Each structure stands twice: as C-alpha cells, then as structure tokens.
C-alpha cells in the first residue's frame, strides 16, 4: 500500500514540477483566458513582479522559462520611433529603423473621415509589426482646451464627438495587425507646461461630456488593449495610479480588460500603484542601468518595493495576479499571437501613398478670396516661395513623437516638382526661426543657419514678390521648444519670428499671396484680410510637400474641416478669458491647481455661448467646388427613449469639379434643467460627389445624442422635450434644421 501511495505522490510531484517548467505551447488551442490562468499558475513571484515593470527604456521582461518573449513597445502616434539604447534616450544608431512619418493626428481629425483613420492605423501597424514592436504608444486624444498646448498636434481637436469617431478605426486597424494601441494620456493632460505638477480641478459634467468621451470610445468601441496614464493629477492623485479614473471609471464602468501603462516617469507611489489600477510601470526615474547602480529597474515602485510588501504580508498576490493577468492578456493579443502570418512592411510605397492621401484629405482651405487658388500651372510663369517652413524638416523634434524618416518631402520640393520646368519657382527665406537640426540624436541633415539681418531678408522677399504671379508664404510654428513641442506650451498666440511683419510687407506689393500655415495649433492672423488665400497645412509627415502642392495646384480638391475653433486671440478662449490656465501654485510650489473654470464650454461651445466670432469656425473648410445642401428631413419628429432618428439631407455638387463635403449634424436642446451649449456636434458624414451629382446623406442618432451628464444622478440623461437638429457644412454655416420631440 505504502509503495502505491508513494508512487502516486511522486507522480503528482513530477507532474507539478513539469507544469511549472514546461513551456507554454504555441499550438495550445484552449481559449485565451484559460491559457492566461495556466500561465499565471506556473509563474513564480519573481516572474510576476518582473512582467509588470520595464527592464529597459521601451521593453518589459517576458517569462523565458515559460516561452513568453520580452515585450517591446515604442512611440509614437505618427510613426515608429527610431530605436534608442537599452537605457538611454539617445539613438542606438540602427540603420534599419527609418520610417514613414504619417500626418500628425490633428490632420487626421481634420479629414473628418473615419476611413482615413482606419488606413492610418493599418499602415502604422504594419510599420510597427515589421520593427518588432508589440505596442505603439498612441493615439493621443486629449482635448484642445488651449491653443497654447505644446502637444495639440498629437491629438484630435476640441470636440469629444469628432475625436471619439476618429480615434476608433485607428485602434481597430492597428490591433488588427497584431499591434496594441496605447491610447493616451488618460486623462485631463491638456497642457504641457507643468504637466508633472498640475492637479486638474474639473466638474463631473465637463469630465464626462468633454474630456472622457474619446477615451471611452477608444476603450469600449475601439477595444484598445492598453491605455497610458497621464503625468498630471486629478483630485490630488496621480493619474497613473488614480482610483477614480482607473478603478472606478476605466476598469469598472467601462469594463476595460487591457493594461494600464504609466507614462514614462508617471509612477510615484508603490501602494497607490498596487491598489489603484496601474499594471505596467515604465520610465520611472531611477538612475537606470547606465549610472552603475545594480539593476535600477529593481528600484521601480512595482519591483522590489512591491515584492517586499508581499513578503512582509502587507499584501497578498491578489492585486499582483490581476495585473499579471492583464499583462498576459496583452501578450496573447500581441507577442504570443501567432495567428498573424504578416510580418508588416517598412517604408513601402503603399505607406507613402497612405500618408499622402491622409495629408491631402486633412489640409484645410480656410480662405480663398477671388478664387486665387488653385494655381493654374499652365498659366503661371513665376512663383515665389517664402518662409522657413517651406524648407524646414518637421518630422524631427516635438518630443517623444519625433521620428527618423526615410524621407520627408518639403513644401518647396513639392511645389517645384508639381510645377515642373516650365514655371520659374524662386525661394526666399523671408525670416529665420529655429535653425536647430537635431532631436534626441536624430539629425535633419539641414543647415538652416542664415546670418542675414531680418530687414535684409524682408527686403529680399518683397523685392522678389513684387513681380511674381503668385507668392506662397509657408509660415506658422515648428517642433522646437515652446512651439508645437512636448514638455512646454507656447508663451503667446501670435506667430513667432516676426512673420506677421514680413507677410504684411509682401502683401503690400502683391495681391496674389497664399499663406500656408504649418502647425498643430491656431495662431493669430492680424493680416487675414490682406492676403487672398489661407491654407492650414498641419504637420503632414513624409509626404508633406507632395500633398500641399497637389492641393495648391488643384490636383487634389481640399476637403479638410477644422477640428478646433480658430480664435482671433486668447481673450476669446474660455480657459484664458477666465484666467483658468495654467493654474495657481500652492504654497509648496510643488503642485499647481488648474481649475477648468469654463466647464463644458470649450471651443465653439464657448464662442457661441459668448457670441464671439472666431477667425474660422470649428468644422470650417472650403473647397474648389460648391455644394448645395437641401432641406433636412427627420424620419420621425417624435421619439421615445428607445427610438433612433434618421436625419437625411440631399447634397449636390453644383460646381465644375469633383470634391467632398462634410455634412455636420448638431443638436440643440431647446429647454433643459441644466445649462447646455447652444449646439453640440452629434453626427457627421463625408460625401464625395462628381460635378452635378446629388447624394442623400443620412445620419442616425438616438437619445444618447440628446443627453447630458447629470452630476446628481452620476449618469447620462436625456430629458423629455423639444430639440432642434441642425445640419450644415460648418458650425457657423447651418443650412437647415428640424425640430424633434423626445417623449
Ligand atoms: C513621454 C510622453 C509619452 C511617451 C512616453 C515615452 O514623456 O508623455 O507620450 O509615449 O514618454 O516616450
């Protein structure tokens, strides 16, 4: 008997040991959740701790004993960042990591075309896949609350509905390629200047109606596999381990099953990180491996300090196992998902084509007095191109989204290529702005130094412009510090480098001036009525020059619409009019309280409430053709809470060339128990029409589109009563409206 018992025990022991050491078989066809539990059951405490924090700048450990590979991530939202050293921000100097730079996400938002978002995510996902990255640290969807925010170019504008619709396809497409999206920076990270010290104070209504919707859409509809906590604090708790944002809203209310990643250096407390929902800690400021400290990654808050608390019995592995489950789920969705036979592509022509298409569809024609544009290349003889932004590389710089591109076509190159030999194209500098040519070890290879005095540069530009058929001035901002760049905000709204003076001097001698603004933010335009045409050119990435030139000569008919209100000045912005930016320092000078006093009145919600006319309205964008919108028809004018309403409008292209229009649907609550904006965007659709063609555009809405966030009930609520549905092609051009009643 004893022998039998002994052999049974021995067999059991051997099996257990085997279970602990057998690799996780790749051909294991059990459901992922079972495989996760299986892997978890085999992992030691050391292995569990190892997978929830970084082991290098952009990687975290796998579990080699079980056949789980290391996990690799990389920036950024616009392209795959070049590889840096194991534990340095400096370049590793690879020769196989040049990439395609896709347009900045503000340009993607300006397309108002979810198909472009899908193309974006797919192509970026292919580049990431090829580069062996399991997760891309993007897209960003923080709301454009102030035009000074250094990182607005990485985000999708001021309106929560537009950002929600435009972020979802990007995530779905990228994750379809087997690459996790990591939507950021969750949440309320709406400016850069004091991003590590800002404690945001905001009403529940503004939080839920303005700042959370795009994150919620990314998680609930986009099914994002990861989300990044922002650096700032909310209700005095750091976002990377914020109980309300992570445990209550993200993981409970939104049932997020992915991984919460800290921003690099966003983790500040072990016990909060344990209990408040942080799953992977990256970039914490230990002095890293390079400063001689024995494995500084062990000093991470979720590393040895966490293990110590478990050893002391202060914590069981309950929270740890939940974190590890999420990390394992991320593995099985990416590094351990071998169903994807694709190995991705890098710098393929298809990727350049995608970058160019998105850029062309995102460029916004803001003004075209006298139909100066498009330039008729068969008539024009001499074009003068002015401005530093006609030649300056914009893919290098701007912070963590900076890239090492295989190529970047400048606006000047694009113009020269498209106009060809027959047209004389001359370039003059006009002004000197930022002449640095390097970021984070990536060099632009450009030497933009020009020692001439500003007066000389202006005189030269005026002289050349005097007899030109067209003057195209490429100005705006750039990716240097205190411009459109991470880590700081702009100090003022006006154009830098005295561009206004140069442009006005040119406008005095030539009436055919086209001003192309390269930026991710609005700027002051005191000369608006002195130039005929104004184009918002965004940071367009590798194909910038081709896309801009194509629009300027009319090969592409512009169809972009502004994703934010273009203010005349900061006094017209809620955050600034109420002195609610950048906030008030506490006595300890460590925390700055930034109270979002404007509440839900961000962007057009603010300007319409206060009867402020912006330079250009949210949703504004012209075309080289003309569209006529018919009368809007609702399929029902009385609805109960469970009904949908289909709103239809006929759109006709009454011009002489093909083009696209964006039909926008706004909702106005005629009588509510709370103060509500005059109208809010709740639907849009881009429609492509041949000359003379008419299409019926239909947009379906339901009671969600009529709802507001009720702070008392802590829930969304649609109050019975009358609403107006307004349809137009810009927030300041409503062509017809229809009344509906919610019973
Ligand atoms: C940066 C940024 C974040 C980026 C991360 C890694 O500080 O805030 O967007 O993904 O660190 O570079």
XYZ file of C-alpha atoms and ligand atoms in Angstrom, residues 58 75 81 89 137 151 184-185 195 228 231 263-264 400 486, ligand 1:
27
model
C 10.980 50.579 -24.111
C 6.424 55.726 -29.676
C 10.253 55.967 -33.283
C 17.132 58.315 -24.710
C 2.281 54.463 -27.615
C 1.111 68.701 -27.854
C -3.069 58.451 -24.194
C -2.760 60.457 -21.967
C 2.412 68.554 -16.756
C -1.486 55.294 -20.767
C 1.521 62.751 -15.797
C 3.641 57.457 -18.693
C 7.425 57.417 -18.500
C 8.508 61.740 -27.991
C 6.104 68.259 -25.780
C 6.719 60.810 -22.829
C 5.320 61.115 -23.281
C 4.574 59.899 -23.773
C 5.560 58.959 -24.449
C 6.481 58.440 -23.371
C 7.588 57.539 -23.949
O 7.051 61.552 -21.696
O 4.479 61.829 -22.386
O 3.566 60.342 -24.694
O 4.881 57.904 -25.087
O 7.078 59.467 -22.597
O 8.429 58.282 -24.755
